[in-house]
Amino acid sequence: MKFSNVYKALFLFFIIFGLNKAYTQTSNTKAPKNVILLIGDGTGLSQISSAYYFKDSEPNYSRFKHIGLIKTSSSREDITDSAAGATAFASGIKTYNGAIGVADDSTEVKTIVEIISRKKINTGVISTSSIVHATPASFYAHALYRGYYDDIAVDLVSSDIDFAAGGGKMFFNQREDGKDLFKELKSKKFELDTIKLGTIEEISNHKKMAYIFGNEHLRPAAKGRGDYLPRATELGLQFLSKDEKNPNFFLMVEGSQVDWGGHSNNADYLISELIDFDDAIGKALDFAKKDGNTLVIVTADHETGGFTLSSTIKETEDGEKYSDYDEITGTFSTGGHSATLIPVFAYGPGAEEFIGVYENTEIFHKIMKVTGW
């Protein structure tokens, strides 16, 4: 009887000890102070795979250990567009295709930028498209339709964004209403540059910074844009973290034109943009590794083009066709989007939360959970 009580006491002790240990481990888990969300528009698994065959160096995707998958359908359609997909990331809700920062019933929803700016967390958006295009717009604007570019530009001016880089000058200074939003940006404490990216030494004294290049979108990487995206990513990270008293931030970086290569069924265009996006991922990971307090998330809103890395079809001297398994050709099944599941890669504090299969809206909720924002 006595031994039985002793065993019971020991059993209870080990249970309590184990629970306390588990609680301590959970409660002591480090929360990220910064988040970098990189969105490769239209980038599915085959697009990512292309980097492993066509990039001259090891892809930065290889640096991730925590990987998941998201379901991307919008509130009304099986296949999402970029507006609904980005709104899911920015606000954690499903909405209809074409919606920017509004719910399925057309009511405005709070974006992560609006939520965390009140907590004195710096925010930024970077894209290779117009800065008022669907993906970046979903993080700071509210519009019933993604094509209301003039209205979205007004929302950028009045937003709490601290760093912006992308295209779209025409939506700021060539407007139907005659307004000069560049002047209004400056009145909102933005320093503006429409010529070239600066250095952190040149812009470190500015409160806010906006780089708006190109009349509408930026050129493709292979046709004059060069290394803009990785450079803008590095500069944005330096700018948003420059103040010792207020160094914490959220930055969204979009590789916009992977999607456009998919829409045009142009494999060379797609692959060059994907490699450029991978270089931007490298800048984010380098910052996170050095900083130690930064969570990096890489994903996409949807896949575009039904892209596949197929064997190259060749012909023998007799005219017989065959598949050459030693040579890869990028092929497509559609000129639009597809419903395939999309990979999610995470690095840094909280990365383990992004393992599994879940809805695209969970990107927002998981960010808010691990950061405590």
Coordinates of C-alpha atoms in Angstrom, one line a residue:
M1 CA 0.0 0.0 0.0
K2 CA 2.8 2.3 0.9
F3 CA 4.7 1.5 -2.3
S4 CA 1.6 2.1 -4.3
N5 CA 1.3 5.6 -2.8
V6 CA 5.0 6.3 -3.5
Y7 CA 4.6 5.2 -7.1
K8 CA 1.6 7.4 -7.5
A9 CA 3.4 10.4 -6.0
L10 CA 6.4 9.8 -8.3
F11 CA 4.1 9.4 -11.3
L12 CA 2.3 12.7 -10.4
F13 CA 5.7 14.4 -9.9
F14 CA 7.0 13.5 -13.4
I15 CA 3.7 14.5 -15.0
I16 CA 3.9 17.9 -13.3
F17 CA 7.6 18.3 -14.1
G18 CA 7.0 17.4 -17.7
L19 CA 4.2 19.9 -18.0
N20 CA 6.2 22.6 -16.3
K21 CA 9.1 21.9 -18.6
A22 CA 6.9 22.1 -21.7
Y23 CA 5.3 25.3 -20.4
T24 CA 8.7 26.8 -19.8
Q25 CA 9.9 25.9 -23.2
T26 CA 6.8 27.4 -24.8
S27 CA 6.7 30.5 -22.7
N28 CA 10.4 31.1 -23.4
T29 CA 10.1 30.7 -27.2
K30 CA 11.6 33.8 -28.8
A31 CA 9.1 36.1 -30.6
P32 CA 10.2 37.8 -33.8
K33 CA 10.5 41.6 -33.6
N34 CA 10.5 42.0 -37.4
V35 CA 8.8 40.3 -40.3
I36 CA 9.8 40.2 -43.9
L37 CA 7.1 38.7 -46.2
L38 CA 8.3 38.0 -49.7
I39 CA 5.6 37.2 -52.3
G40 CA 6.6 35.8 -55.6
D41 CA 3.4 36.6 -57.6
G42 CA 2.4 33.6 -59.6
T43 CA 5.1 31.4 -58.2
G44 CA 4.3 27.7 -57.7
L45 CA 6.6 24.8 -57.1
S46 CA 7.7 24.4 -60.7
Q47 CA 8.6 28.1 -60.9
I48 CA 10.7 27.6 -57.7
S49 CA 12.2 24.4 -59.1
S50 CA 13.4 26.3 -62.2
A51 CA 16.0 28.1 -60.0
Y52 CA 17.6 24.7 -59.3
Y53 CA 18.2 24.1 -63.0
F54 CA 18.8 27.6 -64.4
K55 CA 20.5 29.6 -61.6
D56 CA 24.3 29.7 -61.6
S57 CA 24.5 29.5 -57.8
E58 CA 22.6 27.5 -55.2
P59 CA 19.1 29.0 -54.8
N60 CA 18.3 30.8 -51.5
Y61 CA 15.2 28.6 -51.2
S62 CA 17.6 25.9 -50.0
R63 CA 18.3 27.9 -46.9
F64 CA 14.9 27.2 -45.4
K65 CA 14.1 24.3 -43.1
H66 CA 10.4 25.0 -42.3
I67 CA 8.1 24.5 -45.2
G68 CA 4.3 24.4 -45.6
L69 CA 1.6 24.6 -48.2
I70 CA -1.4 27.0 -48.5
K71 CA -4.8 26.7 -50.2
T72 CA -5.4 29.8 -52.2
S73 CA -9.1 29.9 -53.3
S74 CA -10.9 33.2 -52.9
S75 CA -14.2 33.6 -51.2
R76 CA -16.2 33.0 -54.4
E77 CA -13.9 31.3 -56.8
D78 CA -11.7 28.2 -56.7
I79 CA -8.9 30.2 -58.4
T80 CA -7.9 33.4 -56.8
D81 CA -6.5 36.6 -58.3
S82 CA -3.7 38.7 -56.8
A83 CA -6.0 41.1 -55.1
A84 CA -7.9 38.5 -53.1
G85 CA -4.8 36.6 -52.5
A86 CA -2.9 39.6 -51.1
T87 CA -5.8 40.7 -49.1
A88 CA -5.8 37.3 -47.4
F89 CA -2.2 37.8 -46.4
A90 CA -2.7 41.4 -45.4
S91 CA -5.9 41.1 -43.4
G92 CA -6.6 37.4 -42.8
I93 CA -9.9 37.2 -44.6
K94 CA -11.2 35.6 -47.7
T95 CA -12.6 38.0 -50.3
Y96 CA -13.8 38.1 -53.9
N97 CA -11.4 38.4 -56.8
G98 CA -10.5 42.0 -57.5
A99 CA -11.0 43.2 -54.0
I100 CA -8.4 45.3 -52.2
G101 CA -8.6 45.5 -48.4
V102 CA -12.3 44.8 -48.3
A103 CA -14.3 41.8 -47.2
D104 CA -16.7 39.7 -49.4
D105 CA -19.5 42.1 -48.4
S106 CA -17.4 45.1 -49.6
T107 CA -16.8 46.4 -46.1
E108 CA -13.3 47.7 -45.3
V109 CA -11.0 45.4 -43.2
K110 CA -7.9 46.4 -41.3
T111 CA -4.6 45.6 -42.9
I112 CA -1.5 44.5 -41.0
V113 CA 0.1 47.9 -41.8
E114 CA -2.8 49.7 -40.2
I115 CA -2.8 47.5 -37.2
I116 CA 0.9 47.6 -36.3
S117 CA 1.6 51.2 -37.3
R118 CA -0.4 52.2 -34.2
K119 CA 2.1 50.3 -32.2
K120 CA 5.0 52.3 -33.7
I121 CA 6.2 49.4 -35.9
N122 CA 7.7 50.6 -39.1
T123 CA 6.2 49.3 -42.4
G124 CA 7.3 49.1 -46.0
V125 CA 6.2 47.7 -49.4
I126 CA 8.4 47.0 -52.4
S127 CA 7.3 45.7 -55.9
T128 CA 8.6 45.4 -59.4
S129 CA 5.1 46.4 -60.6
S130 CA 3.4 49.7 -60.0
I131 CA 3.3 50.4 -56.3
V132 CA -0.5 50.7 -56.7
H133 CA -0.9 47.3 -58.2
A134 CA -3.0 44.6 -56.5
T135 CA -0.4 43.0 -54.2
P136 CA 1.3 46.0 -52.7
A137 CA -2.0 47.9 -52.6
S138 CA -3.7 45.2 -50.5
F139 CA -1.3 46.1 -47.6
Y140 CA -2.3 49.8 -47.3
A141 CA -5.4 50.5 -49.4
H142 CA -9.1 49.8 -49.6
A143 CA -10.9 49.5 -53.0
L144 CA -13.8 47.6 -54.3
Y145 CA -11.8 46.9 -57.5
R146 CA -8.1 46.5 -58.0
G147 CA -8.2 48.7 -61.1
Y148 CA -9.1 51.9 -59.2
Y149 CA -5.4 52.9 -59.4
D150 CA -6.0 56.7 -58.8
D151 CA -7.9 56.0 -55.6
I152 CA -5.3 53.5 -54.4
A153 CA -2.6 56.1 -55.0
V154 CA -4.5 58.5 -52.7
D155 CA -4.6 55.7 -50.1
L156 CA -0.8 55.3 -50.2
V157 CA -0.4 59.0 -49.6
S158 CA -2.6 58.9 -46.5
S159 CA -1.3 55.5 -45.3
D160 CA 1.2 54.8 -42.5
I161 CA 3.7 53.3 -44.9
D162 CA 7.3 54.4 -44.1
F163 CA 9.2 53.0 -47.1
A164 CA 7.8 52.3 -50.6
A165 CA 9.5 51.3 -53.8
G166 CA 7.9 50.4 -57.1
G167 CA 6.6 51.8 -60.4
G168 CA 3.6 54.0 -61.3
K169 CA 4.5 57.7 -61.6
M170 CA 1.5 58.3 -63.8
F171 CA -0.9 57.5 -61.0
F172 CA 0.6 60.3 -58.9
N173 CA 1.4 63.1 -61.3
Q174 CA -0.6 62.4 -64.5
R175 CA -4.0 62.0 -62.9
E176 CA -7.5 62.7 -64.4
D177 CA -8.3 64.8 -61.3
G178 CA -5.2 67.0 -61.9
K179 CA -3.8 66.4 -58.4
D180 CA -0.1 66.2 -57.9
L181 CA 0.2 63.4 -55.3
F182 CA 4.0 63.8 -55.3
K183 CA 3.5 67.1 -53.6
E184 CA 1.1 65.5 -51.1
L185 CA 3.6 62.7 -50.4
K186 CA 6.2 65.3 -49.5
S187 CA 3.7 67.0 -47.3
K188 CA 3.3 63.7 -45.5
K189 CA 7.0 63.7 -44.6
F190 CA 8.1 61.5 -47.5
E191 CA 11.3 62.1 -49.3
L192 CA 10.7 61.3 -52.9
D193 CA 13.1 59.9 -55.6
T194 CA 11.9 59.1 -59.1
I195 CA 15.4 58.6 -60.6
K196 CA 17.3 55.9 -58.8
L197 CA 17.7 54.0 -55.6
G198 CA 19.9 55.8 -53.0
T199 CA 22.1 54.4 -50.3
I200 CA 21.3 54.2 -46.6
E201 CA 23.8 57.0 -45.9
E202 CA 21.9 59.3 -48.3
I203 CA 18.5 58.6 -46.8
S204 CA 19.1 57.7 -43.2
N205 CA 18.0 61.2 -42.0
H206 CA 14.6 61.0 -43.7
K207 CA 11.5 60.1 -41.8
K208 CA 9.8 58.3 -44.7
M209 CA 11.1 57.3 -48.2
A210 CA 9.3 56.7 -51.5
Y211 CA 11.0 55.5 -54.7
I212 CA 8.5 55.7 -57.6
F213 CA 10.1 54.7 -60.9
G214 CA 8.7 54.2 -64.4
N215 CA 5.5 55.7 -65.8
E216 CA 3.6 52.5 -64.9
H217 CA 5.6 49.3 -64.2
L218 CA 9.3 48.7 -63.9
R219 CA 11.1 47.0 -66.8
P220 CA 11.7 43.2 -66.7
A221 CA 15.0 42.3 -64.9
A222 CA 16.5 41.1 -68.2
K223 CA 15.5 44.3 -70.0
G224 CA 17.0 47.1 -68.0
R225 CA 15.7 46.7 -64.4
G226 CA 18.9 44.8 -63.4
D227 CA 19.2 44.1 -59.7
Y228 CA 16.7 46.6 -58.5
L229 CA 14.6 44.2 -56.4
P230 CA 17.5 42.7 -54.2
R231 CA 18.9 46.2 -53.8
A232 CA 15.6 47.8 -52.9
T233 CA 15.0 44.9 -50.4
E234 CA 18.4 45.5 -48.7
L235 CA 17.8 49.3 -48.7
G236 CA 14.3 48.9 -47.3
L237 CA 15.6 46.7 -44.5
Q238 CA 18.3 49.2 -43.6
F239 CA 15.9 52.1 -43.6
L240 CA 13.1 50.5 -41.6
S241 CA 15.6 49.3 -38.9
K242 CA 17.8 52.5 -38.7
D243 CA 16.3 54.1 -35.6
E244 CA 17.7 52.5 -32.4
K245 CA 14.7 53.7 -30.4
N246 CA 12.2 52.3 -33.0
P247 CA 13.9 49.5 -35.0
N248 CA 11.1 47.0 -35.5
F249 CA 9.3 46.6 -38.8
F250 CA 7.2 44.7 -41.3
L251 CA 8.3 44.7 -44.9
M252 CA 6.4 43.2 -47.9
V253 CA 8.5 42.5 -51.0
E254 CA 6.8 41.4 -54.2
G255 CA 8.5 39.8 -57.2
S256 CA 5.6 40.9 -59.4
Q257 CA 6.7 39.8 -62.8
V258 CA 7.1 36.1 -62.3
D259 CA 3.4 36.2 -62.8
W260 CA 3.6 38.1 -66.0
G261 CA 6.0 35.5 -67.5
G262 CA 3.4 32.9 -66.6
H263 CA 0.6 34.9 -68.2
S264 CA 2.5 35.3 -71.4
N265 CA 3.7 31.7 -71.4
N266 CA 7.3 33.0 -71.7
A267 CA 9.6 30.6 -69.8
D268 CA 12.7 32.8 -70.2
Y269 CA 10.9 35.8 -68.8
L270 CA 9.5 33.8 -65.9
I271 CA 12.8 32.1 -65.0
S272 CA 14.8 35.4 -65.1
E273 CA 12.2 37.0 -62.7
L274 CA 12.2 34.0 -60.4
I275 CA 16.0 34.1 -60.2
D276 CA 15.8 37.9 -59.4
F277 CA 13.3 37.2 -56.7
D278 CA 15.5 34.5 -55.2
D279 CA 18.3 37.1 -55.0
A280 CA 15.9 39.3 -53.0
I281 CA 15.2 36.3 -50.7
G282 CA 18.9 36.1 -50.1
K283 CA 19.1 39.7 -48.9
A284 CA 16.2 39.1 -46.5
L285 CA 17.8 35.9 -45.1
D286 CA 21.2 37.6 -44.8
F287 CA 19.6 40.3 -42.7
A288 CA 17.6 37.9 -40.6
K289 CA 20.6 35.7 -39.9
K290 CA 22.7 38.6 -38.7
D291 CA 19.8 40.2 -36.8
G292 CA 18.5 37.1 -35.0
N293 CA 15.1 38.7 -34.3
T294 CA 13.6 38.6 -37.8
L295 CA 11.1 36.2 -39.3
V296 CA 11.3 35.7 -43.0
I297 CA 8.3 34.2 -44.9
V298 CA 8.4 33.4 -48.6
T299 CA 5.2 32.4 -50.5
A300 CA 3.0 33.3 -53.4
D301 CA -0.6 34.4 -53.9
H302 CA -1.2 31.7 -56.6
E303 CA 0.5 29.9 -59.4
T304 CA 0.3 31.3 -63.0
G305 CA 0.5 29.5 -66.3
G306 CA 0.3 25.9 -65.1
F307 CA 4.0 25.9 -65.5
T308 CA 5.9 22.6 -65.8
L309 CA 9.5 21.7 -66.3
S310 CA 9.1 19.2 -69.1
S311 CA 11.6 17.1 -71.0
T312 CA 12.5 18.7 -74.3
I313 CA 10.7 17.2 -77.3
K314 CA 13.2 16.3 -80.1
E315 CA 13.1 14.4 -83.4
T316 CA 15.3 11.7 -84.7
E317 CA 16.8 11.8 -88.2
D318 CA 13.8 9.7 -89.3
G319 CA 11.4 12.4 -88.0
E320 CA 10.3 10.4 -84.9
K321 CA 9.6 12.5 -81.9
Y322 CA 11.0 11.6 -78.5
S323 CA 11.5 13.1 -75.0
D324 CA 15.1 14.1 -74.2
Y325 CA 15.3 13.6 -70.4
D326 CA 18.7 15.4 -70.4
E327 CA 17.2 18.7 -71.4
I328 CA 14.4 20.7 -69.7
T329 CA 11.9 23.0 -71.4
G330 CA 9.4 25.2 -69.5
T331 CA 5.9 24.5 -70.7
F332 CA 2.5 25.9 -69.8
S333 CA -1.1 24.6 -69.6
T334 CA -2.9 27.9 -69.3
G335 CA -2.5 31.7 -69.8
G336 CA -4.2 32.3 -66.5
H337 CA -3.9 31.3 -62.8
S338 CA -4.2 27.8 -61.4
A339 CA -5.6 26.3 -58.2
T340 CA -2.5 24.4 -57.2
L341 CA -1.3 24.5 -53.6
I342 CA 1.5 27.0 -52.9
P343 CA 4.6 26.5 -50.9
V344 CA 5.4 28.6 -47.8
F345 CA 9.0 28.9 -46.6
A346 CA 9.9 30.3 -43.2
Y347 CA 13.1 31.2 -41.4
G348 CA 13.8 32.7 -38.0
P349 CA 11.9 32.9 -34.7
G350 CA 8.4 31.5 -35.1
A351 CA 9.2 29.7 -38.4
E352 CA 7.9 26.3 -37.1
E353 CA 4.4 27.8 -37.0
F354 CA 4.3 27.8 -40.8
I355 CA 4.7 24.1 -41.3
G356 CA 1.6 22.2 -42.5
V357 CA -1.3 22.7 -44.9
Y358 CA -3.6 25.6 -44.3
E359 CA -5.6 28.4 -45.8
N360 CA -3.8 31.5 -47.2
T361 CA -5.5 33.6 -44.6
E362 CA -3.5 31.8 -41.9
I363 CA -0.3 33.7 -43.1
F364 CA -1.8 36.8 -41.5
H365 CA -3.0 35.1 -38.3
K366 CA 0.2 33.2 -37.8
I367 CA 2.3 36.4 -38.2
M368 CA 0.1 38.1 -35.6
K369 CA 0.3 35.1 -33.3
V370 CA 4.1 34.6 -33.3
T371 CA 4.9 38.3 -33.0
G372 CA 2.2 39.2 -30.5
W373 CA 1.3 42.2 -32.6

